[in-house]
mmCIF file of C-alpha atoms in Angstrom:
data_model
loop_
_atom_site.group_PDB
_atom_site.id
_atom_site.type_symbol
_atom_site.label_atom_id
_atom_site.label_comp_id
_atom_site.label_asym_id
_atom_site.label_seq_id
_atom_site.Cartn_x
_atom_site.Cartn_y
_atom_site.Cartn_z
ATOM 1 C CA MET A 169 45.184 83.221 -29.486
ATOM 2 C CA ARG A 170 48.339 82.087 -27.739
ATOM 3 C CA TRP A 171 48.704 82.830 -24.017
ATOM 4 C CA ALA A 172 52.028 82.664 -22.185
ATOM 5 C CA ARG A 173 53.074 83.394 -18.637
ATOM 6 C CA PHE A 174 56.539 84.843 -18.080
ATOM 7 C CA ASP A 175 58.832 86.337 -15.468
ATOM 8 C CA GLN A 176 58.623 90.125 -15.543
ATOM 9 C CA ASN A 177 61.153 91.587 -13.123
ATOM 10 C CA GLY A 178 60.586 88.806 -10.601
ATOM 11 C CA SER A 179 56.785 88.665 -10.883
ATOM 12 C CA PRO A 180 54.636 86.373 -13.062
ATOM 13 C CA CYS A 181 52.811 88.125 -15.880
ATOM 14 C CA TYR A 182 50.453 86.883 -18.586
ATOM 15 C CA ALA A 183 51.098 87.825 -22.176
ATOM 16 C CA VAL A 184 49.779 87.277 -25.675
ATOM 17 C CA VAL A 185 52.296 85.667 -28.020
ATOM 18 C CA GLU A 186 52.190 86.773 -31.647
ATOM 19 C CA GLY A 187 54.924 85.162 -33.694
ATOM 20 C CA ASP A 188 58.216 86.055 -32.009
ATOM 21 C CA THR A 189 56.657 88.912 -30.040
ATOM 22 C CA VAL A 190 55.388 88.819 -26.444
ATOM 23 C CA ILE A 191 52.775 91.413 -25.478
ATOM 24 C CA PRO A 192 52.273 91.651 -21.679
ATOM 25 C CA VAL A 193 48.701 92.195 -20.508
ATOM 26 C CA ARG A 194 47.012 93.643 -17.464
ATOM 27 C CA GLY A 195 44.810 90.905 -16.014
ATOM 28 C CA SER A 196 44.729 87.283 -17.205
ATOM 29 C CA PRO A 197 42.968 85.074 -19.739
ATOM 30 C CA PHE A 198 40.660 83.895 -16.926
ATOM 31 C CA GLU A 199 39.272 87.372 -16.246
ATOM 32 C CA ALA A 200 39.145 90.864 -17.760
ATOM 33 C CA TRP A 201 42.383 91.843 -19.463
ATOM 34 C CA GLU A 202 43.898 94.432 -21.771
ATOM 35 C CA ARG A 203 47.121 94.654 -23.705
ATOM 36 C CA SER A 204 49.914 96.829 -22.417
ATOM 37 C CA GLY A 205 52.050 99.000 -24.635
ATOM 38 C CA GLN A 206 55.095 96.749 -24.208
ATOM 39 C CA ARG A 207 56.513 94.587 -26.963
ATOM 40 C CA LEU A 208 59.159 92.012 -25.998
ATOM 41 C CA LYS A 209 61.085 89.451 -27.999
ATOM 42 C CA LEU A 210 60.059 85.886 -27.199
ATOM 43 C CA ALA A 211 63.722 84.843 -27.173
ATOM 44 C CA ASP A 212 64.442 87.393 -24.437
ATOM 45 C CA VAL A 213 61.803 86.337 -21.879
ATOM 46 C CA ARG A 214 61.856 83.469 -19.397
ATOM 47 C CA LEU A 215 58.662 81.489 -19.766
ATOM 48 C CA LEU A 216 56.919 80.113 -16.680
ATOM 49 C CA VAL A 217 54.404 77.285 -16.555
ATOM 50 C CA PRO A 218 51.433 78.754 -18.462
ATOM 51 C CA VAL A 219 49.095 78.294 -15.482
ATOM 52 C CA VAL A 220 49.397 77.156 -11.869
ATOM 53 C CA PRO A 221 46.251 75.047 -11.608
ATOM 54 C CA PRO A 222 43.888 75.185 -8.624
ATOM 55 C CA THR A 223 43.492 71.431 -9.209
ATOM 56 C CA PHE A 224 45.755 69.256 -11.358
ATOM 57 C CA TYR A 225 43.835 66.351 -12.923
ATOM 58 C CA ALA A 226 45.207 63.519 -15.062
ATOM 59 C CA ALA A 227 43.397 61.058 -17.290
ATOM 60 C CA GLY A 228 46.065 58.404 -16.866
ATOM 61 C CA MET A 229 45.672 55.272 -18.991
ATOM 62 C CA ASN A 230 43.753 56.740 -21.905
ATOM 63 C CA TYR A 231 45.422 55.313 -25.033
ATOM 64 C CA PRO A 232 45.130 51.594 -25.876
ATOM 65 C CA GLU A 233 48.738 50.769 -26.772
ATOM 66 C CA HIS A 234 50.097 52.623 -23.758
ATOM 67 C CA VAL A 235 47.830 50.628 -21.442
ATOM 68 C CA ARG A 236 49.339 47.431 -22.842
ATOM 69 C CA GLU A 237 52.931 48.705 -22.725
ATOM 70 C CA VAL A 238 52.769 49.917 -19.106
ATOM 71 C CA ALA A 239 50.989 46.768 -17.938
ATOM 72 C CA GLU A 240 53.835 44.700 -19.371
ATOM 73 C CA LYS A 241 56.483 46.892 -17.715
ATOM 74 C CA VAL A 242 54.922 46.647 -14.247
ATOM 75 C CA GLY A 243 54.038 42.960 -14.540
ATOM 76 C CA GLN A 244 50.267 43.283 -14.739
ATOM 77 C CA LYS A 245 47.606 42.243 -17.210
ATOM 78 C CA PRO A 246 46.408 45.066 -19.485
ATOM 79 C CA ASN A 247 43.073 46.450 -18.367
ATOM 80 C CA LEU A 248 41.459 49.005 -20.672
ATOM 81 C CA PRO A 249 39.360 51.514 -18.732
ATOM 82 C CA ALA A 250 35.607 51.084 -18.915
ATOM 83 C CA ARG A 251 34.895 54.762 -18.242
ATOM 84 C CA ALA A 252 36.617 58.146 -18.154
ATOM 85 C CA ASP A 253 38.264 57.911 -14.736
ATOM 86 C CA VAL A 254 40.446 60.738 -13.510
ATOM 87 C CA GLY A 255 43.356 60.950 -11.067
ATOM 88 C CA TYR A 256 45.421 63.762 -9.595
ATOM 89 C CA ARG A 257 48.920 65.163 -9.843
ATOM 90 C CA ALA A 258 50.815 67.633 -7.630
ATOM 91 C CA ASN A 259 51.744 71.231 -8.449
ATOM 92 C CA ASN A 260 55.173 70.842 -6.810
ATOM 93 C CA ALA A 261 56.185 68.738 -9.823
ATOM 94 C CA LEU A 262 55.463 71.460 -12.394
ATOM 95 C CA ILE A 263 58.327 73.063 -14.323
ATOM 96 C CA ALA A 264 58.344 75.319 -17.367
ATOM 97 C CA GLN A 265 59.713 75.212 -20.874
ATOM 98 C CA GLY A 266 63.499 74.828 -20.798
ATOM 99 C CA GLU A 267 63.793 73.949 -17.111
ATOM 100 C CA ALA A 268 65.583 70.748 -16.119
ATOM 101 C CA ILE A 269 63.924 67.458 -15.266
ATOM 102 C CA VAL A 270 65.931 66.305 -12.234
ATOM 103 C CA ILE A 271 66.151 62.548 -11.680
ATOM 104 C CA PRO A 272 66.672 61.877 -7.948
ATOM 105 C CA ALA A 273 69.870 60.101 -6.948
ATOM 106 C CA ASP A 274 67.882 57.161 -5.548
ATOM 107 C CA ALA A 275 65.789 56.659 -8.701
ATOM 108 C CA THR A 276 66.479 53.696 -10.982
ATOM 109 C CA ASP A 277 67.240 54.019 -14.687
ATOM 110 C CA GLN A 278 63.536 53.428 -15.441
ATOM 111 C CA VAL A 279 62.595 57.132 -15.675
ATOM 112 C CA GLN A 280 60.521 57.742 -18.784
ATOM 113 C CA TYR A 281 58.682 60.494 -20.649
ATOM 114 C CA GLU A 282 54.975 60.628 -21.541
ATOM 115 C CA GLY A 283 53.946 63.311 -24.043
ATOM 116 C CA GLU A 284 50.424 64.554 -23.305
ATOM 117 C CA LEU A 285 47.780 67.036 -24.401
ATOM 118 C CA VAL A 286 46.831 69.402 -21.563
ATOM 119 C CA VAL A 287 43.292 70.807 -21.357
ATOM 120 C CA VAL A 288 43.067 74.193 -19.591
ATOM 121 C CA ILE A 289 39.673 75.080 -18.097
ATOM 122 C CA GLY A 290 38.511 78.642 -18.716
ATOM 123 C CA ARG A 291 35.414 79.052 -16.542
ATOM 124 C CA LYS A 292 33.707 77.657 -13.466
ATOM 125 C CA CYS A 293 31.510 74.770 -14.543
ATOM 126 C CA LYS A 294 29.423 71.884 -13.223
ATOM 127 C CA GLY A 295 27.086 69.488 -15.005
ATOM 128 C CA LEU A 296 28.557 69.909 -18.480
ATOM 129 C CA THR A 297 26.876 68.152 -21.395
ATOM 130 C CA ARG A 298 28.314 66.792 -24.617
ATOM 131 C CA ASP A 299 26.937 69.863 -26.376
ATOM 132 C CA ASN A 300 28.563 72.492 -24.157
ATOM 133 C CA ALA A 301 31.633 70.750 -22.648
ATOM 134 C CA LEU A 302 34.201 72.353 -24.958
ATOM 135 C CA SER A 303 32.820 75.821 -24.185
ATOM 136 C CA ALA A 304 34.409 75.440 -20.738
ATOM 137 C CA VAL A 305 37.894 75.043 -22.264
ATOM 138 C CA LEU A 306 40.164 78.087 -22.527
ATOM 139 C CA GLY A 307 42.719 76.242 -24.618
ATOM 140 C CA TYR A 308 45.374 73.542 -24.750
ATOM 141 C CA SER A 309 48.990 73.149 -23.715
ATOM 142 C CA ILE A 310 51.582 70.350 -23.676
ATOM 143 C CA GLY A 311 52.734 68.177 -20.783
ATOM 144 C CA ASN A 312 55.452 65.598 -20.166
ATOM 145 C CA ASP A 313 54.234 63.166 -17.505
ATOM 146 C CA VAL A 314 57.659 61.934 -16.354
ATOM 147 C CA SER A 315 57.325 58.569 -14.590
ATOM 148 C CA GLU A 316 59.685 56.400 -12.512
ATOM 149 C CA ARG A 317 58.452 52.929 -13.454
ATOM 150 C CA THR A 318 60.069 51.025 -10.566
ATOM 151 C CA TRP A 319 58.365 53.310 -8.052
ATOM 152 C CA GLN A 320 55.155 53.079 -10.063
ATOM 153 C CA LYS A 321 55.212 49.317 -9.581
ATOM 154 C CA ALA A 322 56.401 49.285 -5.954
ATOM 155 C CA ASP A 323 54.303 51.987 -4.301
ATOM 156 C CA ARG A 324 50.634 51.701 -3.447
ATOM 157 C CA THR A 325 50.065 55.169 -4.900
ATOM 158 C CA LEU A 326 51.800 57.302 -7.533
ATOM 159 C CA TRP A 327 53.161 59.794 -5.011
ATOM 160 C CA ARG A 328 56.810 59.311 -6.044
ATOM 161 C CA ALA A 329 56.493 57.828 -9.506
ATOM 162 C CA LYS A 330 54.523 60.755 -10.912
ATOM 163 C CA ASN A 331 54.796 63.627 -8.417
ATOM 164 C CA THR A 332 58.511 63.977 -7.678
ATOM 165 C CA ASP A 333 59.748 67.568 -8.033
ATOM 166 C CA THR A 334 60.342 68.556 -11.713
ATOM 167 C CA PHE A 335 58.485 65.497 -13.062
ATOM 168 C CA LYS A 336 55.752 67.563 -14.745
ATOM 169 C CA PRO A 337 57.059 69.908 -17.450
ATOM 170 C CA MET A 338 54.198 71.936 -18.944
ATOM 171 C CA GLY A 339 54.124 74.598 -21.645
ATOM 172 C CA PRO A 340 55.332 76.467 -23.468
ATOM 173 C CA TRP A 341 51.975 78.300 -23.620
ATOM 174 C CA ILE A 342 48.203 77.870 -23.991
ATOM 175 C CA GLU A 343 46.779 77.798 -27.526
ATOM 176 C CA THR A 344 43.070 78.670 -27.769
ATOM 177 C CA GLU A 345 42.481 77.903 -31.473
ATOM 178 C CA VAL A 346 42.740 74.118 -31.715
ATOM 179 C CA LYS A 347 40.990 71.439 -33.761
ATOM 180 C CA LEU A 348 41.362 68.293 -31.667
ATOM 181 C CA GLU A 349 40.810 65.945 -34.593
ATOM 182 C CA ASP A 350 43.761 67.443 -36.502
ATOM 183 C CA LEU A 351 46.430 67.216 -33.792
ATOM 184 C CA VAL A 352 49.475 64.927 -33.948
ATOM 185 C CA THR A 353 51.776 64.336 -30.961
ATOM 186 C CA LYS A 354 55.472 63.652 -31.566
ATOM 187 C CA VAL A 355 58.096 62.868 -28.929
ATOM 188 C CA ARG A 356 61.830 63.274 -29.584
ATOM 189 C CA LEU A 357 64.686 62.081 -27.390
ATOM 190 C CA ASN A 358 67.944 63.886 -28.218
ATOM 191 C CA GLY A 359 66.476 64.927 -31.559
ATOM 192 C CA GLU A 360 65.428 61.408 -32.546
ATOM 193 C CA GLN A 361 61.695 60.910 -32.990
ATOM 194 C CA ARG A 362 60.566 58.035 -30.792
ATOM 195 C CA ILE A 363 56.820 58.123 -31.367
ATOM 196 C CA ALA A 364 54.122 59.954 -33.312
ATOM 197 C CA PHE A 365 50.391 59.427 -32.857
ATOM 198 C CA PRO A 366 47.072 61.155 -33.531
ATOM 199 C CA THR A 367 46.536 63.149 -30.342
ATOM 200 C CA ASN A 368 42.782 62.671 -30.367
ATOM 201 C CA HIS A 369 43.017 58.865 -30.704
ATOM 202 C CA MET A 370 42.039 58.472 -27.055
ATOM 203 C CA ILE A 371 39.961 55.757 -25.426
ATOM 204 C CA PHE A 372 37.897 58.589 -23.935
ATOM 205 C CA GLY A 373 38.129 62.081 -25.392
ATOM 206 C CA VAL A 374 38.147 65.541 -23.857
ATOM 207 C CA VAL A 375 34.358 65.803 -23.949
ATOM 208 C CA ASP A 376 33.966 62.400 -22.269
ATOM 209 C CA PHE A 377 36.202 63.451 -19.392
ATOM 210 C CA LEU A 378 34.682 66.877 -18.847
ATOM 211 C CA VAL A 379 31.136 65.526 -18.859
ATOM 212 C CA ASN A 380 31.983 62.656 -16.527
ATOM 213 C CA MET A 381 34.049 64.779 -14.137
ATOM 214 C CA THR A 382 31.467 67.536 -13.773
ATOM 215 C CA THR A 383 28.709 65.147 -12.767
ATOM 216 C CA SER A 384 30.457 65.025 -9.378
ATOM 217 C CA LEU A 385 32.795 68.002 -9.083
ATOM 218 C CA THR A 386 33.123 71.630 -10.049
ATOM 219 C CA LEU A 387 35.904 72.699 -12.377
ATOM 220 C CA TYR A 388 37.444 76.141 -11.910
ATOM 221 C CA PRO A 389 39.330 78.548 -14.180
ATOM 222 C CA GLY A 390 42.914 77.392 -14.497
ATOM 223 C CA ASP A 391 42.261 73.738 -13.648
ATOM 224 C CA VAL A 392 44.131 71.412 -16.003
ATOM 225 C CA VAL A 393 43.391 67.901 -17.242
ATOM 226 C CA TRP A 394 46.292 65.938 -18.733
ATOM 227 C CA MET A 395 44.896 63.501 -21.283
ATOM 228 C CA GLY A 396 47.385 60.600 -21.278
ATOM 229 C CA THR A 397 49.901 59.283 -23.802
ATOM 230 C CA GLU A 398 50.183 56.546 -26.397
ATOM 231 C CA GLY A 399 52.600 53.711 -27.106
ATOM 232 C CA ALA A 400 55.919 52.676 -25.600
ATOM 233 C CA THR A 401 58.176 55.110 -23.752
ATOM 234 C CA ALA A 402 61.958 55.041 -23.338
ATOM 235 C CA ASN A 403 64.354 55.690 -20.466
ATOM 236 C CA MET A 404 65.829 59.161 -20.025
ATOM 237 C CA GLN A 405 69.237 59.781 -18.519
ATOM 238 C CA HIS A 406 71.610 62.553 -17.496
ATOM 239 C CA GLY A 407 72.430 64.801 -20.457
ATOM 240 C CA ASP A 408 69.348 63.941 -22.510
ATOM 241 C CA ARG A 409 66.850 66.407 -23.931
ATOM 242 C CA ILE A 410 63.198 65.493 -24.373
ATOM 243 C CA GLU A 411 60.877 67.336 -26.750
ATOM 244 C CA VAL A 412 57.113 66.922 -26.959
ATOM 245 C CA GLU A 413 55.555 68.537 -30.011
ATOM 246 C CA ILE A 414 51.822 68.804 -30.665
ATOM 247 C CA SER A 415 50.947 70.225 -34.069
ATOM 248 C CA GLY A 416 49.126 73.532 -33.865
ATOM 249 C CA ILE A 417 50.257 74.128 -30.277
ATOM 250 C CA GLY A 418 54.053 74.072 -30.183
ATOM 251 C CA THR A 419 56.994 72.206 -28.677
ATOM 252 C CA LEU A 420 57.839 71.615 -25.019
ATOM 253 C CA SER A 421 61.583 71.054 -24.567
ATOM 254 C CA ASN A 422 63.429 70.146 -21.352
ATOM 255 C CA PRO A 423 66.931 68.885 -20.526
ATOM 256 C CA VAL A 424 67.421 65.955 -18.150
ATOM 257 C CA VAL A 425 69.930 65.860 -15.284
ATOM 258 C CA ARG A 426 70.534 63.282 -12.559
ATOM 259 C CA GLN A 427 70.975 64.560 -9.026
ATOM 260 C CA GLY A 428 74.628 64.410 -7.977
ATOM 261 C CA LYS A 429 76.052 64.317 -11.500
#
């Protein structure tokens, strides 16, 4: 099943997406719900971020080549993680399918994309095991973890580099029927494919993170975990368009503008 969230007369509404048709529901995928009698064309609705998470988690450095690439860019030695460590991102940075990534006027030209798998939690859970971890997952979406590399190197935290307004496109929807081992992530800049990699080729997988996280904290419906990216990333600039496609889920597409242009 494919879940979207869209603007219905100024209010957010969940819907089931079937092909090119959007079927609004009463309720949400995180609780009781039922289909309404409405049928809308997907092309006619304005999609919102598919969920506003209670807590926004991020796996960070979770693909081997990306660890090496980023370490080189920020002048550090590559250090592969020894365990499934998790960080945090900020909801203010979230934007939806089609909305513009805005590069601040004081940012350098080192603003880059990171195409990521997004795990959406479906139920309250604590103490997950390897056998039941995936039962806590509602489904999967797509994220673009936009990063200002100069700020990432200069600041003691990632508050600007990762959490600037509009730096976290997510969408276009949540797909519940996913085989992790079959997924492929592709990133295109202005229509040119820059990278393709097996999505599940992570240092630590979804199960590893959910088990490790829930030894210490409770996950809640709507929480998201962004799973990291692979390989080298390129600079984005005013007028660009960045697309992140994950097979079986869809394509997240956003234009890029620089403030003041």
